[in-house]
Short mmCIF file of C-alpha atoms in Angstrom, two decimals:
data_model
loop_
_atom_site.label_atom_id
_atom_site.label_comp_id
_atom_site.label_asym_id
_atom_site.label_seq_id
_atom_site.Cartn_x
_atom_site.Cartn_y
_atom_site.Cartn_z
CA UNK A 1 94.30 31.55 8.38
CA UNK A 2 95.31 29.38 11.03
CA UNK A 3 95.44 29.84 14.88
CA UNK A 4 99.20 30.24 14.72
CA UNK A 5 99.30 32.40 11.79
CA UNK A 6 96.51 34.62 13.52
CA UNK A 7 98.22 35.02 16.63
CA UNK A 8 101.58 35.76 14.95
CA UNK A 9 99.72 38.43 12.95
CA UNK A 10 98.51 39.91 16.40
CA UNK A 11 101.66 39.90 17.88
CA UNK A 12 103.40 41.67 14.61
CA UNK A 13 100.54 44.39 14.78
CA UNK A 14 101.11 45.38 18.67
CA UNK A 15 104.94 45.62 18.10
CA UNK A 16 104.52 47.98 14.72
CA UNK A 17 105.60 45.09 12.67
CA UNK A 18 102.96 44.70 9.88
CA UNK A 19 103.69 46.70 6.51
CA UNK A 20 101.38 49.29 5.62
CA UNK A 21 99.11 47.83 3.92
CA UNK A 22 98.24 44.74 6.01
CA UNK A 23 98.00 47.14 8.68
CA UNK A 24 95.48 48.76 7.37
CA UNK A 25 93.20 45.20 6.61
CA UNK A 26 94.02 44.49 10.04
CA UNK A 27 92.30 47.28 11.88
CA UNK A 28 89.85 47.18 8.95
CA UNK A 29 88.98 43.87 10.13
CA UNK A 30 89.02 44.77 13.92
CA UNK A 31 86.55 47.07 13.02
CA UNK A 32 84.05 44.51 11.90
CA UNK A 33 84.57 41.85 13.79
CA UNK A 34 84.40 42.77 17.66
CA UNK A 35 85.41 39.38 18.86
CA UNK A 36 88.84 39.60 16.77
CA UNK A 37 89.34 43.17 18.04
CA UNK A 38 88.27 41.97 21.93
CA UNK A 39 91.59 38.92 21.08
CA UNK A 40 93.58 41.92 19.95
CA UNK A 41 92.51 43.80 23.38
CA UNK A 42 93.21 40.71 25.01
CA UNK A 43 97.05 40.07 23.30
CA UNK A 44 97.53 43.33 24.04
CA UNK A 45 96.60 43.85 27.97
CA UNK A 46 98.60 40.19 28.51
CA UNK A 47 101.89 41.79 26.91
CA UNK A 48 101.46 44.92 28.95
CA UNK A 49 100.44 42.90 32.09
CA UNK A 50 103.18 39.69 31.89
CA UNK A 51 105.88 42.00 30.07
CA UNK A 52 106.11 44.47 32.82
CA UNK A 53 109.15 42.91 34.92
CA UNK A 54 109.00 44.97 37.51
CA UNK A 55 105.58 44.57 38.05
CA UNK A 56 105.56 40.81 37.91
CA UNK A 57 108.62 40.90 40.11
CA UNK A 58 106.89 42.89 42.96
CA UNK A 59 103.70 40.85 42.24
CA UNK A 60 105.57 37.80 42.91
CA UNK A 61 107.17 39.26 46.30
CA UNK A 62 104.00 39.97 47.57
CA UNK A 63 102.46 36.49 46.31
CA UNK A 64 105.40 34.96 48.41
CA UNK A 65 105.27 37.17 51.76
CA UNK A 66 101.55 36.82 51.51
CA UNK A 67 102.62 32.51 51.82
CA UNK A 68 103.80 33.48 54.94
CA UNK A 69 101.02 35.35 56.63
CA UNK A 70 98.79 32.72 55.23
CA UNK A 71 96.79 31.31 58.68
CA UNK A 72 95.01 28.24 58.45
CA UNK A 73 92.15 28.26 56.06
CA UNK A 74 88.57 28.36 56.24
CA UNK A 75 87.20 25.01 57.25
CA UNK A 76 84.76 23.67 54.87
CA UNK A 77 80.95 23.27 55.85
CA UNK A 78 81.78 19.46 57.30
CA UNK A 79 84.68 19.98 58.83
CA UNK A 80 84.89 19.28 62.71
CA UNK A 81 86.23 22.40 64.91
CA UNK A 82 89.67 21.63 65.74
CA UNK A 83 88.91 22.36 70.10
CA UNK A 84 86.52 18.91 69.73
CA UNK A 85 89.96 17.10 68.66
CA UNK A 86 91.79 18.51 71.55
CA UNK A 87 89.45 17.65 74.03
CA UNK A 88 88.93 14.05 72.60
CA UNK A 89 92.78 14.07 72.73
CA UNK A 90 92.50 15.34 76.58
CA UNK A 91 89.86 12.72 78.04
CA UNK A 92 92.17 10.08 75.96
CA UNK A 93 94.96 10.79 77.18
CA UNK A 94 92.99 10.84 81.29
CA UNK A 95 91.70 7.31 80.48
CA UNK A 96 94.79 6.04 79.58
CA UNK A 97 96.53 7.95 82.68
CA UNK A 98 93.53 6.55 84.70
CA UNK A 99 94.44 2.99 82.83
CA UNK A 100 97.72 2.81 83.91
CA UNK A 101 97.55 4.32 86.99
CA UNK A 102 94.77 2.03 88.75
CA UNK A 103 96.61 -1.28 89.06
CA UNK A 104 99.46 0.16 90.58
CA UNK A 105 97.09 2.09 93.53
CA UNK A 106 94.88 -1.16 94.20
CA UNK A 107 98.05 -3.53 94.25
CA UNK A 108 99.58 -0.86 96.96
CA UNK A 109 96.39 -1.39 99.43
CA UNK A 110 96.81 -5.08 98.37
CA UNK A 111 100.31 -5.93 100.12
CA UNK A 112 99.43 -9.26 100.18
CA UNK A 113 98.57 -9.63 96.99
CA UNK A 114 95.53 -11.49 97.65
CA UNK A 115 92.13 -10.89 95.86
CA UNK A 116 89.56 -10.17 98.45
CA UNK A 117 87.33 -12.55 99.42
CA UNK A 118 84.36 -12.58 97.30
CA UNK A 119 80.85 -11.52 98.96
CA UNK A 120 78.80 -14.96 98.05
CA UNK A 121 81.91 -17.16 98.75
CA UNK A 122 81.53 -19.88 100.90
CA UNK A 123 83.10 -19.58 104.40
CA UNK A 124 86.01 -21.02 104.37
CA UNK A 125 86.83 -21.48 107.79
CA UNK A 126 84.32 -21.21 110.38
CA UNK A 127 87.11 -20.15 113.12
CA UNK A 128 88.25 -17.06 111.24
CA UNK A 129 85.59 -14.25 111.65
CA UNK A 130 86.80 -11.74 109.01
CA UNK A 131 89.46 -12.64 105.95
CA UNK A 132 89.45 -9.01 105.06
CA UNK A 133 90.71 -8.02 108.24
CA UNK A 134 92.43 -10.80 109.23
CA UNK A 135 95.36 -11.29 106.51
CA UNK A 136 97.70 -13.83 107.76
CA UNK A 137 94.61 -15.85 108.14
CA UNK A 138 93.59 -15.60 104.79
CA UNK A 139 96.90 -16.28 103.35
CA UNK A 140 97.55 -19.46 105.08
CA UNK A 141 95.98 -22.54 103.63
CA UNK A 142 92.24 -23.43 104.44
CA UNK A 143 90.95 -27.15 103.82
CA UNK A 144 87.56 -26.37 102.48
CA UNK A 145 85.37 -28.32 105.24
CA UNK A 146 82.02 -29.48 103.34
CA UNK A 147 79.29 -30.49 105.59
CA UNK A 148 78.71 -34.15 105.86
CA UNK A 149 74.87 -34.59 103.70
CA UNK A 150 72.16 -35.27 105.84
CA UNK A 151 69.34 -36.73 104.94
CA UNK A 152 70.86 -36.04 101.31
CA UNK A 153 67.40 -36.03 98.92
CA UNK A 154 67.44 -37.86 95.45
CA UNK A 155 67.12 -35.33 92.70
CA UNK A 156 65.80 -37.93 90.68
CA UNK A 157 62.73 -37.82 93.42
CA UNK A 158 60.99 -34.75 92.07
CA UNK A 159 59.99 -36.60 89.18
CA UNK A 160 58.67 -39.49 90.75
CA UNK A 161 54.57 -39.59 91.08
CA UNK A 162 53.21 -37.97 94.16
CA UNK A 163 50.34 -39.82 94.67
CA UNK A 164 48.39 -37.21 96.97
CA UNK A 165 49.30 -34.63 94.25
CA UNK A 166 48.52 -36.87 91.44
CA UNK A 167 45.29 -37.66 92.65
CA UNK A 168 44.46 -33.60 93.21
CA UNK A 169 45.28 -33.23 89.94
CA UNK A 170 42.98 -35.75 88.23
CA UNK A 171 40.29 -35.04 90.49
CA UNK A 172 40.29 -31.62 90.75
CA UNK A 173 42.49 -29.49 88.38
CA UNK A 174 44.09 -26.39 89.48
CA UNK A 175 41.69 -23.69 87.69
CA UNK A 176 44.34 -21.25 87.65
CA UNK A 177 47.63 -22.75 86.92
CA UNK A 178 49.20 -25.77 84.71
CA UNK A 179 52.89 -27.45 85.30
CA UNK A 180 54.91 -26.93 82.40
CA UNK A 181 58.20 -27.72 83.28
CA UNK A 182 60.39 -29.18 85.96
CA UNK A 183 64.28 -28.47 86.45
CA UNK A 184 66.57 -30.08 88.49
CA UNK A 185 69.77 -28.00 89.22
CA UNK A 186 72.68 -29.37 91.14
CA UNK A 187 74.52 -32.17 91.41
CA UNK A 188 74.53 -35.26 93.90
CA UNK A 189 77.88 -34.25 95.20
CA UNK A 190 77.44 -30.68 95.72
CA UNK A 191 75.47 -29.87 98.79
CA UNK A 192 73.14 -26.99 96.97
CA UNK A 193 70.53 -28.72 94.77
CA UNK A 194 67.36 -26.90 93.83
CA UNK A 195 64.19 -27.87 92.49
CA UNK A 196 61.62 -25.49 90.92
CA UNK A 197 58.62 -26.27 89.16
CA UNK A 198 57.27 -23.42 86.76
CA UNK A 199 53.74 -22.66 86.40
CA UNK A 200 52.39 -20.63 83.67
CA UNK A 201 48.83 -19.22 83.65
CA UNK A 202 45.94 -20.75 82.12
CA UNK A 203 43.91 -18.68 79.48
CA UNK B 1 103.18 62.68 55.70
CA UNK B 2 104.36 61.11 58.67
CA UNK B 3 108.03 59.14 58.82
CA UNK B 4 105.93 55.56 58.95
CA UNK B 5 103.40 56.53 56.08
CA UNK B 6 106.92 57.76 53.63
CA UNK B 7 108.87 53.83 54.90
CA UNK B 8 105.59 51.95 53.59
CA UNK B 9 104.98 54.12 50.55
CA UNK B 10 109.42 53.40 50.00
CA UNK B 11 108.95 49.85 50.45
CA UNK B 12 106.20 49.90 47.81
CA UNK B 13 107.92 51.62 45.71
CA UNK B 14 111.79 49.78 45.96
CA UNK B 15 110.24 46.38 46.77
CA UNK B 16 112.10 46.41 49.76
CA UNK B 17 111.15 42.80 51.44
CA UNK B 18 111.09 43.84 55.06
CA UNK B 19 109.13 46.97 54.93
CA UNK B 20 106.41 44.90 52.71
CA UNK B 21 106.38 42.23 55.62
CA UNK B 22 106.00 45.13 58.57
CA UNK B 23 103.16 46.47 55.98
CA UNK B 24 101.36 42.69 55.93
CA UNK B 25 102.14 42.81 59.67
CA UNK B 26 100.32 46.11 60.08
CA UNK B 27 97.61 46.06 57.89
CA UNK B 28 96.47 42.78 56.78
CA UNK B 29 94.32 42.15 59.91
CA UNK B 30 92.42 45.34 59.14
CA UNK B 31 91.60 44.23 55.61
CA UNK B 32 91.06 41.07 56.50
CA UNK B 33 88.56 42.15 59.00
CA UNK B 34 87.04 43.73 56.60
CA UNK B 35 86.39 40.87 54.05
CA UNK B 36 85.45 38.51 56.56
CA UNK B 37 83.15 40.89 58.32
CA UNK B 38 80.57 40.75 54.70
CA UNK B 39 81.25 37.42 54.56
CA UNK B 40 84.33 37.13 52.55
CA UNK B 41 87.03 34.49 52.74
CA UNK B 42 90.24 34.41 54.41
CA UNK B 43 91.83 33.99 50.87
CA UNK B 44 89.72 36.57 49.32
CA UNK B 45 91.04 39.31 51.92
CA UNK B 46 94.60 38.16 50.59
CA UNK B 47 93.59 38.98 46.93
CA UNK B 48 92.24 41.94 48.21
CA UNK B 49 95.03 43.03 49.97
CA UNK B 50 97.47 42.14 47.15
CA UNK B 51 95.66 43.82 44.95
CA UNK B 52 95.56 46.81 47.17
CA UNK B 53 98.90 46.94 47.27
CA UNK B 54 99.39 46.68 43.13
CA UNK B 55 97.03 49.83 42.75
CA UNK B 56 99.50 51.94 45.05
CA UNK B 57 102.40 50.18 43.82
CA UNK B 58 101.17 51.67 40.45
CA UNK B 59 100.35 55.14 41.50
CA UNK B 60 103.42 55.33 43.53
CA UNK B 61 105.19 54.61 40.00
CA UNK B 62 103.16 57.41 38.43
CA UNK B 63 104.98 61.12 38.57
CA UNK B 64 103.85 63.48 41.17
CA UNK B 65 101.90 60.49 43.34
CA UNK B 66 101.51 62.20 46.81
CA UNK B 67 99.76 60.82 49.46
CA UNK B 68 97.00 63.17 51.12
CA UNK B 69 95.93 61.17 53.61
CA UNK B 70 97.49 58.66 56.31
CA UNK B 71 98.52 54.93 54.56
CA UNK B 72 96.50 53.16 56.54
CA UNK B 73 93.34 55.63 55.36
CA UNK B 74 94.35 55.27 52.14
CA UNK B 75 95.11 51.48 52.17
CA UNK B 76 91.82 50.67 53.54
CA UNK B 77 90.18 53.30 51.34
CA UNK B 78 91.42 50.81 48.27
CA UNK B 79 91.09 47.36 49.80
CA UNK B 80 87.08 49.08 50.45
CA UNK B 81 86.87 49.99 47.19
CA UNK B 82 88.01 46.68 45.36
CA UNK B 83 85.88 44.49 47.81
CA UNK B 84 82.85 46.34 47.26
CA UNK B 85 83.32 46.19 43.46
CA UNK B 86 84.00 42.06 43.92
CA UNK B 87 80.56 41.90 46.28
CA UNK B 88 78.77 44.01 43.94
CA UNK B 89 80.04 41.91 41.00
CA UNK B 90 78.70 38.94 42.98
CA UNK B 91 75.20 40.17 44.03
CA UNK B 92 74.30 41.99 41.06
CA UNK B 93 73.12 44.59 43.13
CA UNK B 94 74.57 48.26 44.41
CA UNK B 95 76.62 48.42 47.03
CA UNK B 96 77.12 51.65 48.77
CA UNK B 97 80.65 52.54 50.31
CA UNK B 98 80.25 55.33 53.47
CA UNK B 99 81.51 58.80 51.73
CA UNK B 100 84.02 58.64 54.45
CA UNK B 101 86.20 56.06 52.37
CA UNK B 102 85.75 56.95 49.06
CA UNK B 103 88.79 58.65 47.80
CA UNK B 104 89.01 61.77 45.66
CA UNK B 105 90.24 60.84 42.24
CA UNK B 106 87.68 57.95 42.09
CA UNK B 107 87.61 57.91 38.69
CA UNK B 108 91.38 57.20 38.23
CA UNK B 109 91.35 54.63 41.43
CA UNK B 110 88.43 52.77 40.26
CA UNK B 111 90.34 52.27 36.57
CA UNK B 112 93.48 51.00 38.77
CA UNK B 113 91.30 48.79 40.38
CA UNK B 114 89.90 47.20 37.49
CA UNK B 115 93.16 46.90 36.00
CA UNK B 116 95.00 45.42 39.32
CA UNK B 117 92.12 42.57 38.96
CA UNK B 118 92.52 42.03 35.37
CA UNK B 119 95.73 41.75 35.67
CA UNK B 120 95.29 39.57 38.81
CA UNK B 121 93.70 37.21 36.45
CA UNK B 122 96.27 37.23 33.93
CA UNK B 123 98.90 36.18 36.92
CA UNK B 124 96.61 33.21 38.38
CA UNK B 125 96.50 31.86 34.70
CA UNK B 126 99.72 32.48 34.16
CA UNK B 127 100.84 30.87 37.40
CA UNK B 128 98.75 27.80 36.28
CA UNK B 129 101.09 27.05 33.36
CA UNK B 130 104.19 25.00 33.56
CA UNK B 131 107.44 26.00 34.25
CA UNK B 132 108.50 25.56 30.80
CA UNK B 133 105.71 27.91 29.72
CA UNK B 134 106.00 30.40 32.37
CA UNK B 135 109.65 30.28 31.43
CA UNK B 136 109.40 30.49 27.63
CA UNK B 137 106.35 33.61 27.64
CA UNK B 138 108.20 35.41 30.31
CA UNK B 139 110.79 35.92 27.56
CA UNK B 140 108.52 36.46 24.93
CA UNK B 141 107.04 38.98 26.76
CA UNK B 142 110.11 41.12 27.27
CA UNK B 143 110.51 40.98 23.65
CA UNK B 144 113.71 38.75 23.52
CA UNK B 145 114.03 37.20 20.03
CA UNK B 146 112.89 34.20 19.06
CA UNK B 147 116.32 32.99 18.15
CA UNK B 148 117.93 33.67 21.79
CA UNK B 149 115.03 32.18 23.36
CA UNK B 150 115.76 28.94 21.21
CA UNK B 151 118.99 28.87 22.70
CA UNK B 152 118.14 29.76 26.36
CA UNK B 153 115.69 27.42 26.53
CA UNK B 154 116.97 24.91 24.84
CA UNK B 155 114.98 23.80 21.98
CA UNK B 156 116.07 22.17 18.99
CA UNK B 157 115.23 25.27 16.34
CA UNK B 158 113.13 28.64 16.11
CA UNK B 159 110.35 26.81 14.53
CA UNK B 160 109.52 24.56 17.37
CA UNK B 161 110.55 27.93 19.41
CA UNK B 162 107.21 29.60 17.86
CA UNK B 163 105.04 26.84 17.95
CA UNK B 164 105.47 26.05 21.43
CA UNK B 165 105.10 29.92 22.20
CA UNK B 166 102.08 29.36 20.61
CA UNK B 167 100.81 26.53 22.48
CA UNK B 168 101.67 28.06 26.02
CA UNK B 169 100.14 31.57 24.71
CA UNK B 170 96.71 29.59 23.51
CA UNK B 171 96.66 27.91 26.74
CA UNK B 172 97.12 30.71 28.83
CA UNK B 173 94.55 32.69 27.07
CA UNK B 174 92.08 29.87 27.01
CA UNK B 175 92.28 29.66 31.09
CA UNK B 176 91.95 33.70 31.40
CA UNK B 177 88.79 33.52 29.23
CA UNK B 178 87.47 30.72 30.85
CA UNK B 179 87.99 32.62 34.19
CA UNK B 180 84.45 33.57 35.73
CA UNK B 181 85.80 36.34 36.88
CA UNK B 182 87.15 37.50 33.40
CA UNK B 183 83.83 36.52 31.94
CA UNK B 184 81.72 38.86 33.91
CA UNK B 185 83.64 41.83 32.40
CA UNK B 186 83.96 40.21 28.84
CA UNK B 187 80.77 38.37 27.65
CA UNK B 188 81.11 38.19 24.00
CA UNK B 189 82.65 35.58 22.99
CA UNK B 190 86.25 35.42 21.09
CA UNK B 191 87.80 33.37 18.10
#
């Protein structure tokens, strides 16, 4: 007997259909084989359950008012509590506030429009005591006055051979220290040069 | 009975939309509660609730249904009930409900309880299918003939009529057998 055939049998059997005598090696067979009369059980609860129309009618009401009282569901284990996303949305949205607000305060104390004078710049002009203060000063146009060199040394100098320190050397090495390198920074315009000479320690 | 108790236990009964939303409105939160507090799911205190609600709707169907106690007693008394049948499904172990909530005719509510989630299985496997399906069995099931359902839904001849009432019946029964829930009441296996 095939599936279809079976289940038509079933279906004949719950609505009274089946003549006498196949009624009768129906239940006969129901009452040997469990699992056929647990389908039977099964055809039968689905036709009471699925034909009641009222019942499915007021199951389906509820099913749909139950869609609207339907909160937000339960967050699975990795999911991030939604009050970190609004506070990561609040201190965004004060850094961009902060962002576009801070150009507009610093270029209100700034009428001039002038950048401050840095700390390590070099004095411009020797007659004005304070830019900061002074702004009509600072705005007006400073020739940069470069002292004239003086005794200007040659870079190139260092690296000649001292004779009193070459002869120390030779004749009495420094127990504690060797020369390893010499730098020359600076250039022969600029009036800054610097020499160093690095040590390192001996063994 | 009090005037509130008799307009929940009428909009049970006539399916009247707005008294079933003042009745989710109500009550929900208190079931809810109740599922969540043992651990329970926001969606499981729906099903519970639902289901609730089918085991009145069918005793308010049966003749000479009276309620002897307040709704909301009684509601809870059910939506108790169910959960702690669910829970002790899932632990395998005894749960014990206070006296102070178990109803009366226990032996009659706990039968409409196990029917209201049979049946809830049958309508989540049902609800699976297609609309085609749904459509097609829903007819079957109210016992229209095969030849009218040909012609409502449209299909070319009664033949193909039965075997796709087959197909959609095989289907749905494979999904309510396969149901864990279904299988913890039904372990032997079928056909």
């Amino acid at each position: 007997m095939d599936n279809i055939t079976r289940y038509e049998n079933i279906e004949a059997y719950l609505d009274g259909n089946l003549p006498a005598t196949e009624r009768v090696l129906f239940e006969q067979q129901m009452a040997e084989d469990a699992a056929f009369a647990a389908e039977v059980a099964l055809h039968r609860k689905l036709q009471s359950a699925l034909g009641d129309q009222q019942k499915m009618a007021f199951r389906q009401q509820l099913t749909d008012i139950a869609a609207e009282f339907s909160g937000p569901t339960d967050p699975g284990p990795g999911a991030i509590n939604p009050r970190y996303w609004w506070a990561a949305a609040v201190i965004i949205l004060i850094a961009a506030l902060s962002w576009w607000l801070w150009p507009s305060s610093s270029s209100n104390q700034d009428t001039t429009g002038q950048t401050p004078p840095a700390i390590d710049q070099p004095t411009l002009d020797t007659t004005t005591t304070s830019p900061a203060v002074d702004t009509i000063t600072a705005q007006q146009p400073v020739k940069k006055q470069v002292p004239a060199p003086v005794n200007k040394p040659n870079p190139q100098a260092a690296f000649e051979p001292n004779p009193t320190l070459e002869k120390l050397t030779q004749t009495e090495p420094d127990p504690y220290f060797n020369v390893r390198e010499t730098s020359l920074e600076g250039t022969a315009t600029d009036v800054s040069q610097q020499f160093s000479i690095v040590f390192w320690e001996k063994c | 009975m009090t005037q509130p108790d008799q307009t929940y236990i009428d909009a049970i009964r006539t399916g009247n939309p707005e008294g079933l939303r003042s009745i989710y409105r109500e009550f929900l939160p208190m079931v809810s509660g109740l599922v969540t507090r043992s651990g329970g799911r926001k969606e499981e205190a729906q099903d519970v609730f639902q289901d609730a609600l089918m085991v009145i709707y069918e005793k308010c169907r049966s003749d000479g249904f009276t309620l002897t106690s307040s709704f909301s007693t009684y509601l809870y008394g059910i939506a108790r009930n169910i959960w702690g049948n669910r829970l002790q499904k899932k632990s395998r172990t005894e749960v014990t409900l206070p006296d102070d909530f178990k109803l009366n005719d226990q032996t009659n509510l706990l039968q409409s309880i196990l029917q209201a989630e049979e049946e809830r299985i049958f309508w989540d496997a049902f609800q699976r299918l297609g609309d085609d399906c749904r459509k097609l069995l829903q007819l079957f099931f109210e016992k229209i003939k095969m030849e009218e359902i040909t012609e409502k839904m449209q299909y070319g001849s009664v033949g193909y009529t039965k075997k796709r009432k087959f197909q959609c019946k095989e289907q749905l029964i494979s999904w309510v057998q396969k149901d864990p829930r279904y299988l913890e009441n039904h372990p032997a296996k079928m056909p």
